[in-house]
Amino acid sequence: MANIKGLAPGDPAPDFTLPSQTGEQVSLHDLYAEKVVVLYFYPKDDTYGCTKEACAFRDAYEVFSEAGAQVVGVSSDSVDSHDQFARKHNLPFVLVADSGGELRRRYGIPTTLGLLPGRVTYVIDRQGVIRHVFSSQMQFNGHVQGALKVVKELAGQPA
């Protein structure tokens, strides 16, 4: 699998079942059966940029919920690390542990400088189709703003 391309709008979202910060197994198909899913991949718990991004999603969480979406964060950190990160920053959404980075590879998430895991956000509709992709290592708020705009469009609300 050397030449993996990232997923684009219109592609089906690869399904997964991974443990959350509580140890509960979370499956993508169960999530999008209920709501639009904002799936965001981030490099590492409790680092500067990842904390800023997580807190931006936290601060917009109610707006996402009202628009019929649920937020799910993904990194290769452990369940325990996710639990501590979520508690420390009062994160109201699910964080899933992608130990070994298999899900990251399936989504074709790039690395920065070949080292740092990429930061990419997907909006996945209720049929499991990707409707939006935003990739930026440094524009933390862009992930939230772009996803929220698409979620509101899918819900038929003004953006």
PDB file of N, CA and C in Angstrom, residues 18-24 26 73 78-87 91-97:
ATOM      1  N   LEU A  18     -13.535   0.947  16.989  1.00  0.00           N
ATOM      2  CA  LEU A  18     -12.365   1.224  17.818  1.00  0.00           C
ATOM      3  C   LEU A  18     -12.818   1.596  19.224  1.00  0.00           C
ATOM      4  N   PRO A  19     -11.933   1.448  20.212  1.00  0.00           N
ATOM      5  CA  PRO A  19     -12.307   1.819  21.581  1.00  0.00           C
ATOM      6  C   PRO A  19     -12.276   3.332  21.799  1.00  0.00           C
ATOM      7  N   SER A  20     -13.261   3.796  22.580  1.00  0.00           N
ATOM      8  CA  SER A  20     -13.312   5.216  22.950  1.00  0.00           C
ATOM      9  C   SER A  20     -12.520   5.440  24.226  1.00  0.00           C
ATOM     10  N   GLN A  21     -12.532   6.684  24.696  1.00  0.00           N
ATOM     11  CA  GLN A  21     -11.813   7.033  25.925  1.00  0.00           C
ATOM     12  C   GLN A  21     -12.381   6.315  27.147  1.00  0.00           C
ATOM     13  N   THR A  22     -13.610   5.770  27.042  1.00  0.00           N
ATOM     14  CA  THR A  22     -14.190   5.016  28.159  1.00  0.00           C
ATOM     15  C   THR A  22     -13.944   3.522  28.015  1.00  0.00           C
ATOM     16  N   GLY A  23     -13.341   3.117  26.868  1.00  0.00           N
ATOM     17  CA  GLY A  23     -13.110   1.705  26.607  1.00  0.00           C
ATOM     18  C   GLY A  23     -14.237   1.066  25.819  1.00  0.00           C
ATOM     19  N   GLU A  24     -15.343   1.796  25.632  1.00  0.00           N
ATOM     20  CA  GLU A  24     -16.484   1.294  24.861  1.00  0.00           C
ATOM     21  C   GLU A  24     -16.120   1.248  23.377  1.00  0.00           C
ATOM     22  N   VAL A  26     -16.693   1.765  19.570  1.00  0.00           N
ATOM     23  CA  VAL A  26     -17.451   2.719  18.768  1.00  0.00           C
ATOM     24  C   VAL A  26     -17.308   2.331  17.302  1.00  0.00           C
ATOM     25  N   GLY A  73     -13.123  12.474  17.659  1.00  0.00           N
ATOM     26  CA  GLY A  73     -11.698  12.707  17.447  1.00  0.00           C
ATOM     27  C   GLY A  73     -10.950  11.387  17.368  1.00  0.00           C
ATOM     28  N   SER A  78      -3.455   6.165  23.408  1.00  0.00           N
ATOM     29  CA  SER A  78      -4.149   5.070  24.101  1.00  0.00           C
ATOM     30  C   SER A  78      -5.499   5.523  24.657  1.00  0.00           C
ATOM     31  N   VAL A  79      -6.313   4.546  25.026  1.00  0.00           N
ATOM     32  CA  VAL A  79      -7.591   4.816  25.677  1.00  0.00           C
ATOM     33  C   VAL A  79      -7.360   5.657  26.929  1.00  0.00           C
ATOM     34  N   ASP A  80      -6.364   5.293  27.748  1.00  0.00           N
ATOM     35  CA  ASP A  80      -6.073   6.048  28.974  1.00  0.00           C
ATOM     36  C   ASP A  80      -5.661   7.483  28.681  1.00  0.00           C
ATOM     37  N   SER A  81      -4.835   7.674  27.668  1.00  0.00           N
ATOM     38  CA  SER A  81      -4.412   9.015  27.281  1.00  0.00           C
ATOM     39  C   SER A  81      -5.627   9.839  26.846  1.00  0.00           C
ATOM     40  N   HIS A  82      -6.501   9.238  26.027  1.00  0.00           N
ATOM     41  CA  HIS A  82      -7.721   9.927  25.582  1.00  0.00           C
ATOM     42  C   HIS A  82      -8.601  10.287  26.780  1.00  0.00           C
ATOM     43  N   ASP A  83      -8.717   9.369  27.730  1.00  0.00           N
ATOM     44  CA  ASP A  83      -9.543   9.611  28.910  1.00  0.00           C
ATOM     45  C   ASP A  83      -9.014  10.821  29.688  1.00  0.00           C
ATOM     46  N   GLN A  84      -7.704  10.858  29.919  1.00  0.00           N
ATOM     47  CA  GLN A  84      -7.101  11.982  30.643  1.00  0.00           C
ATOM     48  C   GLN A  84      -7.274  13.299  29.880  1.00  0.00           C
ATOM     49  N   PHE A  85      -7.051  13.262  28.562  1.00  0.00           N
ATOM     50  CA  PHE A  85      -7.176  14.445  27.711  1.00  0.00           C
ATOM     51  C   PHE A  85      -8.619  14.972  27.754  1.00  0.00           C
ATOM     52  N   ALA A  86      -9.591  14.076  27.602  1.00  0.00           N
ATOM     53  CA  ALA A  86     -11.005  14.474  27.604  1.00  0.00           C
ATOM     54  C   ALA A  86     -11.413  15.065  28.949  1.00  0.00           C
ATOM     55  N   ARG A  87     -10.963  14.437  30.026  1.00  0.00           N
ATOM     56  CA  ARG A  87     -11.304  14.946  31.373  1.00  0.00           C
ATOM     57  C   ARG A  87     -10.655  16.311  31.634  1.00  0.00           C
ATOM     58  N   LEU A  91     -13.944  17.634  27.387  1.00  0.00           N
ATOM     59  CA  LEU A  91     -14.374  17.359  26.016  1.00  0.00           C
ATOM     60  C   LEU A  91     -15.648  16.505  26.063  1.00  0.00           C
ATOM     61  N   PRO A  92     -16.741  17.000  25.472  1.00  0.00           N
ATOM     62  CA  PRO A  92     -18.020  16.297  25.558  1.00  0.00           C
ATOM     63  C   PRO A  92     -18.227  15.256  24.454  1.00  0.00           C
ATOM     64  N   PHE A  93     -17.243  15.069  23.607  1.00  0.00           N
ATOM     65  CA  PHE A  93     -17.392  14.158  22.467  1.00  0.00           C
ATOM     66  C   PHE A  93     -16.462  12.954  22.608  1.00  0.00           C
ATOM     67  N   VAL A  94     -16.670  12.003  21.724  1.00  0.00           N
ATOM     68  CA  VAL A  94     -15.925  10.746  21.735  1.00  0.00           C
ATOM     69  C   VAL A  94     -14.536  10.931  21.125  1.00  0.00           C
ATOM     70  N   LEU A  95     -13.540  10.330  21.772  1.00  0.00           N
ATOM     71  CA  LEU A  95     -12.195  10.212  21.207  1.00  0.00           C
ATOM     72  C   LEU A  95     -11.950   8.722  21.031  1.00  0.00           C
ATOM     73  N   VAL A  96     -11.524   8.307  19.839  1.00  0.00           N
ATOM     74  CA  VAL A  96     -11.235   6.891  19.628  1.00  0.00           C
ATOM     75  C   VAL A  96      -9.741   6.673  19.461  1.00  0.00           C
ATOM     76  N   ALA A  97      -9.300   5.523  19.963  1.00  0.00           N
ATOM     77  CA  ALA A  97      -7.881   5.162  19.954  1.00  0.00           C
ATOM     78  C   ALA A  97      -7.574   4.322  18.714  1.00  0.00           C
TER      79      ALA A  97
END
